[in-house]
XYZ file of C-alpha atoms in Angstrom:
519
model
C 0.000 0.000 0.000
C 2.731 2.245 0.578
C 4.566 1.719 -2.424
C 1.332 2.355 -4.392
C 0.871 5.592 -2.571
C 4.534 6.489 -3.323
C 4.158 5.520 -7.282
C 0.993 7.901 -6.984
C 2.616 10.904 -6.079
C 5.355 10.298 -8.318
C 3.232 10.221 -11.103
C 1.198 13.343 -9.603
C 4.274 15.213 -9.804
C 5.778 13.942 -12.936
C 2.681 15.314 -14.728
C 3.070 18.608 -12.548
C 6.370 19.468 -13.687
C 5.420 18.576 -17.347
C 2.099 20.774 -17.268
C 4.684 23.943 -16.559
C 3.984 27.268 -18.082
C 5.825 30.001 -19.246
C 8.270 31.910 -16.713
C 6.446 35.116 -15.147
C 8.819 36.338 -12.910
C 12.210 35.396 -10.477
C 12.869 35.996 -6.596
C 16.317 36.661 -5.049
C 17.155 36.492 -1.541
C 18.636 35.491 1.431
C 19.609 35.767 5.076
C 22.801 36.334 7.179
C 23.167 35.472 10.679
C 26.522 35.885 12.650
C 26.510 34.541 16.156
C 29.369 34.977 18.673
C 29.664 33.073 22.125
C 31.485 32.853 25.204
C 30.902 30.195 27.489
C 32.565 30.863 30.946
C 34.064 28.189 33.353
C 31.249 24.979 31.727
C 33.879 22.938 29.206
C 35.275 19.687 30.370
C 38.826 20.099 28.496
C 40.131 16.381 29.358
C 38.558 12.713 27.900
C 37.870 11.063 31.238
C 34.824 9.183 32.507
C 33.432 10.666 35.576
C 33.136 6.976 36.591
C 35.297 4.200 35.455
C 33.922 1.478 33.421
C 35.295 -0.737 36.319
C 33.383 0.144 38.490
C 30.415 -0.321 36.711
C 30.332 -3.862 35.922
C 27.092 -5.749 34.032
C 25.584 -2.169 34.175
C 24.334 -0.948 30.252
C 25.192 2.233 30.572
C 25.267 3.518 27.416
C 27.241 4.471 24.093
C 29.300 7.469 25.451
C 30.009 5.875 29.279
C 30.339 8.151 31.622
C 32.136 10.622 29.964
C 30.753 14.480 30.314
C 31.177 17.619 28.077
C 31.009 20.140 30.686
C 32.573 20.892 33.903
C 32.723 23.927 36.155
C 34.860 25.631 39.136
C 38.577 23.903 39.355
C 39.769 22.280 36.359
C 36.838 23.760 33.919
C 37.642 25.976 30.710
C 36.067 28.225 28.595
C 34.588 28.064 25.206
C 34.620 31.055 22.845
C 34.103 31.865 18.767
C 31.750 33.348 16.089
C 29.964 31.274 13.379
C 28.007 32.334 10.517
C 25.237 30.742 8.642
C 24.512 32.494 4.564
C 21.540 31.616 2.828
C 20.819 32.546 -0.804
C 17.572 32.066 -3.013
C 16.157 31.893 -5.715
C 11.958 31.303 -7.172
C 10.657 31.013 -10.507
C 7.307 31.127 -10.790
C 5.580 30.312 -14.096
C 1.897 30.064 -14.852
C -0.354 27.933 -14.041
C 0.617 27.997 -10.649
C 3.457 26.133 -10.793
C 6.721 27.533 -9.103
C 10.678 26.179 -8.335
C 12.656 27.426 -5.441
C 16.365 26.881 -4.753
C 18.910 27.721 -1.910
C 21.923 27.338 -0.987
C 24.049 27.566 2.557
C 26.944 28.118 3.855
C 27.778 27.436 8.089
C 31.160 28.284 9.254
C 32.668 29.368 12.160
C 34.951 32.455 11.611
C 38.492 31.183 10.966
C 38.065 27.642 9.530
C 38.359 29.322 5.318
C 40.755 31.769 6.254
C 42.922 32.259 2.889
C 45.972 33.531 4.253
C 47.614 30.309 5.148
C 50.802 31.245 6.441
C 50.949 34.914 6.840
C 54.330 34.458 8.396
C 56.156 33.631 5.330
C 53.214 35.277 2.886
C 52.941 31.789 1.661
C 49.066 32.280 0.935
C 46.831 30.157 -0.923
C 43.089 29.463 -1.897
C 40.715 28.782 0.991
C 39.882 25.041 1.948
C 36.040 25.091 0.368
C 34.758 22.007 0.468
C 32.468 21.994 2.582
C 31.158 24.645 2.779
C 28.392 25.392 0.340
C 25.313 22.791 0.297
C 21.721 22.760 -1.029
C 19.718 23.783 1.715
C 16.305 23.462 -0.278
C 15.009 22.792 -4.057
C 11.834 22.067 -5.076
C 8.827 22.288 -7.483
C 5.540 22.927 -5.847
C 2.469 22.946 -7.496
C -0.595 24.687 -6.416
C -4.775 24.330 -7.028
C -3.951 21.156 -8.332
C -7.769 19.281 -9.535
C -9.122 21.496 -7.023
C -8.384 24.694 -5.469
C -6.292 24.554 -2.420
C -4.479 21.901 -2.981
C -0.817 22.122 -3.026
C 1.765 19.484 -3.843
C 5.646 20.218 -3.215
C 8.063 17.880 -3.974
C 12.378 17.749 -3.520
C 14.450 18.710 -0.649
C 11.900 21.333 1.571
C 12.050 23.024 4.859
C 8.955 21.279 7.025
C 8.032 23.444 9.903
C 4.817 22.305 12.040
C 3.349 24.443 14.908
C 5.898 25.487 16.798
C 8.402 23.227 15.330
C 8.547 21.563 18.769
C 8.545 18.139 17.209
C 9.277 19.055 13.421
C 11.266 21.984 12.288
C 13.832 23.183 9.913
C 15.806 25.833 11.930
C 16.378 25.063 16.039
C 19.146 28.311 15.891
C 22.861 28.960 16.191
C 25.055 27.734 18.742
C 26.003 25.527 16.531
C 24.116 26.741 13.140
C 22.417 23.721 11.682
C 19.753 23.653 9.271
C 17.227 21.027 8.614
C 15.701 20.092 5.253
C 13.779 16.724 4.033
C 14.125 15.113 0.766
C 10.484 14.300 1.082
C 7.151 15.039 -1.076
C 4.330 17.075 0.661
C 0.485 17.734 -0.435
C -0.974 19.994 1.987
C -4.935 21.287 1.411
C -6.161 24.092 2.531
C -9.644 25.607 3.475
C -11.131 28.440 5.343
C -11.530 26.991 8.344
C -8.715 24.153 8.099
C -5.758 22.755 6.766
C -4.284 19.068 5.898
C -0.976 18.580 5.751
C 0.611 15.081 4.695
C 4.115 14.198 3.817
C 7.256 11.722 3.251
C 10.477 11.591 3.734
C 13.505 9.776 2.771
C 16.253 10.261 5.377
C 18.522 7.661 4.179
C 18.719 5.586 1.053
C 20.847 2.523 0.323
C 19.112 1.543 -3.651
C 18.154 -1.571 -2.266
C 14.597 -3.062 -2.569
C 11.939 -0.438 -1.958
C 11.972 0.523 1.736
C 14.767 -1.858 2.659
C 17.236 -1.083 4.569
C 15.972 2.465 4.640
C 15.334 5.447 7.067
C 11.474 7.074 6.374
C 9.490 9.571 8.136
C 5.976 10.282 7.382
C 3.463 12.175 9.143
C -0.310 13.395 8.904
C -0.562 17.422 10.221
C -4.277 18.484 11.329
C -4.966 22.280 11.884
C -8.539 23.913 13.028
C -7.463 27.318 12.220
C -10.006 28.866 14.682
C -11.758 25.872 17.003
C -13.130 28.943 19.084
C -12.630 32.605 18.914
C -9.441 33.095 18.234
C -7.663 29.723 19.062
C -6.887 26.870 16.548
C -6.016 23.170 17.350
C -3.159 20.986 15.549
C -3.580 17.192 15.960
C -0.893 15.139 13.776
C 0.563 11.792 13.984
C 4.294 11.149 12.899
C 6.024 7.650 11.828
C 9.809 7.364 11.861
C 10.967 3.865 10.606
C 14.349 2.756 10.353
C 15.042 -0.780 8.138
C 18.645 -1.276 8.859
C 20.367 -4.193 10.095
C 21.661 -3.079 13.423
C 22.892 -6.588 15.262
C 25.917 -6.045 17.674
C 27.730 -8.993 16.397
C 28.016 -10.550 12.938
C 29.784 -14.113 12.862
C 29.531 -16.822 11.412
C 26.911 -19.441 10.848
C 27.267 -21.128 14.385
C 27.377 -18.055 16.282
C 24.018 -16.632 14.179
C 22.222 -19.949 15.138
C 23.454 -19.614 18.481
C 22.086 -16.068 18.398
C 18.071 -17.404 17.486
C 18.080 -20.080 19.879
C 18.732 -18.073 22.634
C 16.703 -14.994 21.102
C 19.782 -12.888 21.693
C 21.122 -10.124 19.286
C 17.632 -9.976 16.830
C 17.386 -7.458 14.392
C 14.264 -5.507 14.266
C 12.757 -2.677 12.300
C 12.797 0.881 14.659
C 8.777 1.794 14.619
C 8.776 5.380 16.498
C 5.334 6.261 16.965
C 4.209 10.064 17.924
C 0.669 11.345 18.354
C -0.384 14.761 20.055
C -2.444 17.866 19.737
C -1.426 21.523 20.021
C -4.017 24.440 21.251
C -2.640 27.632 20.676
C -4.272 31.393 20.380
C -5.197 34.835 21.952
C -7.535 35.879 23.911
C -7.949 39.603 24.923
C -4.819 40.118 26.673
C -3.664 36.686 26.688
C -1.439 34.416 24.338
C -1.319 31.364 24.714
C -0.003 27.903 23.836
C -0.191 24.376 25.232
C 0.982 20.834 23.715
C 1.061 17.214 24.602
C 2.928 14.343 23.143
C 2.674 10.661 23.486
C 5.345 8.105 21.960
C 5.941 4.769 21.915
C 8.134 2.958 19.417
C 10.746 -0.266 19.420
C 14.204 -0.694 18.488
C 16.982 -2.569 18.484
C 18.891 -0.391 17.282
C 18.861 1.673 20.130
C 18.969 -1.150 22.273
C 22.177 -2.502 21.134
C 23.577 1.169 21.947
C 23.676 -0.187 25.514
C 25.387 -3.235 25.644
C 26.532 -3.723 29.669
C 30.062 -2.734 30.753
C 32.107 -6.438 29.817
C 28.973 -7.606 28.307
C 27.861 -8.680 25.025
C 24.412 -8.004 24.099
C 22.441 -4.840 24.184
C 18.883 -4.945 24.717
C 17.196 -6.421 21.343
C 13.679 -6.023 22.442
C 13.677 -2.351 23.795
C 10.324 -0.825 23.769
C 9.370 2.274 25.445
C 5.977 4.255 25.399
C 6.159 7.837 26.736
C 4.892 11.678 27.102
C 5.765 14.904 26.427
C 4.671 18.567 26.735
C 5.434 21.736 26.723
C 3.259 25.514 27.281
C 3.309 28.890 27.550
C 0.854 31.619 28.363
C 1.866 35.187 28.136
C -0.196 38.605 29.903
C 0.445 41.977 27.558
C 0.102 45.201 29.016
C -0.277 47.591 25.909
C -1.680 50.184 27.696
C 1.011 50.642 30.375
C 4.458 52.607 30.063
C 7.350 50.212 27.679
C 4.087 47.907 26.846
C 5.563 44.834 29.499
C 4.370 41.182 28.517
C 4.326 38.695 31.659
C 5.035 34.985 31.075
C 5.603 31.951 32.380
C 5.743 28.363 30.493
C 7.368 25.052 31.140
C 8.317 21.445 29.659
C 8.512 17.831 30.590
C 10.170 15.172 28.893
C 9.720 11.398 30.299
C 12.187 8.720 30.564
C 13.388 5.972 32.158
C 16.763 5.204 33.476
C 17.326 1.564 33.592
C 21.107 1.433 34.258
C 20.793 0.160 37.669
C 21.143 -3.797 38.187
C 18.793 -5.869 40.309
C 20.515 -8.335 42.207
C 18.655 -11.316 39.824
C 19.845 -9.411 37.093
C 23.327 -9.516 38.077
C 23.524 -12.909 39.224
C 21.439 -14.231 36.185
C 21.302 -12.360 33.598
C 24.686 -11.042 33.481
C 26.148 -9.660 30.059
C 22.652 -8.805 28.431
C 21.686 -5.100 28.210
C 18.312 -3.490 28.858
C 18.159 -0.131 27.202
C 17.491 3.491 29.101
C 14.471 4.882 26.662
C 13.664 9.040 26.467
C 10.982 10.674 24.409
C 12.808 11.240 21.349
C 12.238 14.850 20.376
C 12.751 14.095 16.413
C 13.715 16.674 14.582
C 12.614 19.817 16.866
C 13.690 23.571 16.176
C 13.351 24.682 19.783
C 15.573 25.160 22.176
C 14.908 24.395 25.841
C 17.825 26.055 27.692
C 20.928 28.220 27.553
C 23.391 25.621 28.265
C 23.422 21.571 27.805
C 20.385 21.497 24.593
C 22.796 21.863 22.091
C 21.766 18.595 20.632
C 18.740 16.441 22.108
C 18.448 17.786 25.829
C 15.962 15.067 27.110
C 14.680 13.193 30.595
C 13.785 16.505 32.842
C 11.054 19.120 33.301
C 11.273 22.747 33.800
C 9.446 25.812 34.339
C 10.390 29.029 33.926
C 8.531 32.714 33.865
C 9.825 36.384 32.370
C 9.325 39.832 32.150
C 10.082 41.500 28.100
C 9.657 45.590 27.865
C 10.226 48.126 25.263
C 11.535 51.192 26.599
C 11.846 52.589 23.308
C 10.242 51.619 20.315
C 12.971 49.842 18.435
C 14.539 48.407 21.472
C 13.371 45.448 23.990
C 15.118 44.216 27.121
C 13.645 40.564 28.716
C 14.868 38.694 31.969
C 13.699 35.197 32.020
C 14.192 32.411 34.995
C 14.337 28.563 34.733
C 14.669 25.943 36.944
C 15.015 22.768 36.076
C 15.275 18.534 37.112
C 15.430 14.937 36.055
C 12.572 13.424 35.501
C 14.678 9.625 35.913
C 17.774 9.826 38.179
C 20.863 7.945 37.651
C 21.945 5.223 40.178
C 25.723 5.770 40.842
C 27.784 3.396 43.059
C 29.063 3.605 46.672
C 31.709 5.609 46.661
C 33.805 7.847 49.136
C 36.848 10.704 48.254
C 39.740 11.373 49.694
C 41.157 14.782 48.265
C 40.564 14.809 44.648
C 40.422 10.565 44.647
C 37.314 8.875 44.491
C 36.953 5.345 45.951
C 34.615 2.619 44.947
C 34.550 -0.364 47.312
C 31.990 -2.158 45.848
C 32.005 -2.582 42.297
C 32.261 -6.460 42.467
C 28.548 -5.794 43.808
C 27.067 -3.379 41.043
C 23.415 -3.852 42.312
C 24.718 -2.085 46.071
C 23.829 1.704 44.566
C 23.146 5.558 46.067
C 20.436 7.644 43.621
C 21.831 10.680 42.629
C 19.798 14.145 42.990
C 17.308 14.752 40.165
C 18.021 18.890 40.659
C 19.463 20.262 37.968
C 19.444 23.710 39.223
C 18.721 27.465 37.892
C 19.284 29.528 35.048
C 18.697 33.266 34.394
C 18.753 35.067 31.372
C 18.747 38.768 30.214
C 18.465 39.801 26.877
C 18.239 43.058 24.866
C 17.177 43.136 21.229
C 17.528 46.230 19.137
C 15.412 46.206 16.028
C 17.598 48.922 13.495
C 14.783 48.315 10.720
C 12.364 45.758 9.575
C 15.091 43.440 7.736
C 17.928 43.846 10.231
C 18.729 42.913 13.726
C 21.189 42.676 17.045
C 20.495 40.941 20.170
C 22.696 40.280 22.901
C 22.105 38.313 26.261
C 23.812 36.718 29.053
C 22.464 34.027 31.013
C 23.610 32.508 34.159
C 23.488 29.288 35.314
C 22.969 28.093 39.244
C 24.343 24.196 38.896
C 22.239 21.975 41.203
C 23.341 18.919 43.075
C 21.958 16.731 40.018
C 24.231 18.103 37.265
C 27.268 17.681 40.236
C 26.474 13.907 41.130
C 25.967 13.366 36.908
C 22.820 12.874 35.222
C 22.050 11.068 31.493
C 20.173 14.444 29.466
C 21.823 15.185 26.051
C 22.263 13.588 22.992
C 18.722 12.408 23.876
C 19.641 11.060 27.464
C 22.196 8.851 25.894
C 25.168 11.191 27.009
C 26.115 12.252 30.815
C 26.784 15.288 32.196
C 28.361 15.687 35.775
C 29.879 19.292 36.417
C 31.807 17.628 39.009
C 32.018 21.029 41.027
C 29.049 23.210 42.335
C 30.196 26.233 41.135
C 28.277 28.331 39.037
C 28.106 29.297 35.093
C 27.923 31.859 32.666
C 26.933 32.311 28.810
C 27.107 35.464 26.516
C 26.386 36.203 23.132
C 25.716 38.415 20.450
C 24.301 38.296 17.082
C 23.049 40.210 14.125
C 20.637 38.695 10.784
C 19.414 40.471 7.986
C 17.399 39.215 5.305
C 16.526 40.512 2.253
């Protein structure tokens, strides 16, 4: 049925691009956005597991170990550069409402292309390019297509739905990504609502149709106004992955060793995500609430947490979890700098399953059982100042803030967070002496202390001055109150996969600057 569906749009299109009038006009333009940032005392510069893999033994901890990114107080360094992100575009649109649109970008961070390459000597030379320019988008969409409102787009695209909390293309600098689907989209659109329906191929290895492939599909509901002045979303998104993912490939006795014992199967990833978004204004009020629920299995994430000495990761992980996030913001037009009051907040649920039962350990020793977190797919929003640089997952938060305009170009906000773990990790007895830290019982990995699940508080000013409509400069600094959680080491990024200990309570800071134009 799929493939049929696929064929069908492909033919839908082919017949699109062949039906093409004549050229009525061409679009240029583009965007720049520079970004500089200092990170203050929160970079780990050594390669060291906060725990050695010793002392964890039969425990699945996880791809990365213990290892952690960031670090503050003694030992801690800083983090400081400027990157840039150029986009350029182009649209022709013809008759018949049929249109193309093309761009390109370009992400570096100030330095890497520099063409002097040995300004000692004068020795210079061309600059190292590439990597640096990619297509960013290109596509033919077709609109009114058998019946008014219908629009079909197919070729590499931007996808951006609601708030692009699950599904977006642009989540920011720090680092500049980007995100773009080779996909094909038909979205129809009415008065009062609007379908949206898509496919995407996120990796392709020209085997048989669908094997051994990556695919994400989804189904986007909006009710543009359910009540006065408030729409719902309600969507549904698929994310299948078709790869062989077993830990260990030998040969034909190991393999039938492998399916009599059920151990090391390889399984289709089935991500499931449903959820609804209301969102609107009311008087003085804007507001936003959403709620996600996912549940999916894969061995392929499984086997990412084969046990410390062990063999197997956990072939049968399954996981079925929510999500959510809201906002809901007071304006004051009618006072002095026109203040808007907010406060909002997220959760994120997981389970951390790197402890080990005492059964486990004496019977099931050297089999993995995985750690699942909601898997934020392919969001554009950033959750904090700090550690969501790539997949922040397992905690909740809430945080509230205060934006003015003093003047009419310029506004100055001051927002505070405070976050936690939703799943805490289970570290082993230990005890330090000076700067050592002494485990007496790893030969007894199920003998554990829970570490704190608070994360602690952040604070953030920022000041944005708005020179004209097309061009911009915001600066901010935030500051970052570690809690005992983040000390003792808790699994968050790289969604939950990756550990972060601080190792010292002392606190951290962030500033930054940036400009964009468009045009």
């Amino acid at each position: 049925m799929l493939k049929k569906s696929f064929l069908m749009f492909l033919t839908i299109s082919l017949l699109c691009v062949l039906s093409y009038g004549e050229l009525v006009s061409v679009e240029v333009g583009g965007k720049l956005e520079i970004y500089g940032l200092y990170y203050h005392g929160f970079v780990e510069p050594s390669d060291q597991d906060r725990i050695p893999s010793w002392a964890l033994p039969g425990r699945s901890i996880g791809p990365d170990g213990t290892y952690s990114a960031y670090r503050t107080g003694k030992g801690s360094t800083g983090s400081a550069y400027v990157e840039q992100r150029t986009r350029l575009h182009t649209r022709a649109i013809m008759t018949d409402n049929v249109s193309a649109f093309i761009e390109v970008d370009s992400i570096d961070t100030w330095g890497e292309d520099f063409r002097s390459q040995d300004y000692l000597t004068g020795r210079d030379g061309r600059g190292n390019t590439i990597d640096d320019i990619e297509l960013f988008q290109a596509y033919i969409q077709c609109k009114d297509i058998g019946t008014e409102g219908l629009t079909l787009t197919i070729g590499r695209q931007a996808i951006d739905l609601g708030s692009g909390w699950l599904v977006g293309s642009d989540p920011g600098p720090n680092p500049f990504v980007g995100l773009s689907f080779d996909a094909i989209r038909l979205q129809y659109e009415q008065e009062v609502y609007m379908l949206d329906v898509f496919y995407a191929k996120l990796l392709e290895n020209l085997g048989s149709f669908n094997h051994n492939d990556v695919d994400f599909a989804g189904i986007y509901f909006t009710w543009k106004e359910i009540i006065e002045g408030s729409g719902l979303d309600i969507y549904y998104f698929l994310l299948r992955d078709n790869r062989k993912n077993e830990v260990t490939d030998g040969d034909i006795f190991l393999e039938t060793f492998e399916r009599i014992f059920d151990r090391d199967n390889s399984s289709t990833t089935y991500i499931h995500t449903v959820g609804a978004r209301f969102f609107g204004e009311y008087d003085k009020f804007d507001y936003e609430v959403e709620f996600a629920y996912q549940w999916g299995e894969s061995s392929a994430f499984g086997n990412l947490f084969v046990p410390v000495d062990g063999i197997y990761g956990d072939s049968d992980a399954d996981w079925a979890l929510p999500a959510g996030h809201f906002e809901v913001g007071y304006s004051i037009e009618e006072m002095k700098w026109t203040p808007r009051i907010y406060i909002g907040g997220c959760y994120y649920g997981a389970e951390d399953n790197r402890s080990l039962s005492f059964r486990d350990w004496l019977v099931e020793i050297g089999v993995g059982e995985a750690s699942p977190s909601f898997n934020r797919l392919f969001t554009a929003t950033r959750e904090d100042n700090f550690i969501d640089l790539s997949g922040m997952t397992n905690f909740w938060q809430l945080y509230s803030g205060i934006s003015v305009k003093p003047v009419e170009k310029v506004e100055v906000g001051f927002e505070v967070a405070y976050l936690q773990a939703v799943s805490a990790f289970d570290k082993p007895y230990s005890f330090t002496i000076g700067d050592i830290e002494f485990y007496p019982l790893s030969p007894f990995p199920f003998l554990t202390q829970t570490n704190s699940k608070d994360l602690g508080w952040q604070t953030l000013l920022t000041l944005t001055y708005q020179y004209s409509e097309d061009l911009s400069f915001e600066t901010g600094w935030s500051h970052f109150f570690i809690g005992d959680g983040l000390v003792e080491g808790t699994f968050l990024d790289n969604y939950a996969t990756s550990f972060i200990s601080t190792f010292n309570d002392d606190d951290a800071d962030f500033f930054y600057i940036s400009t964009t134009i468009e045009f």
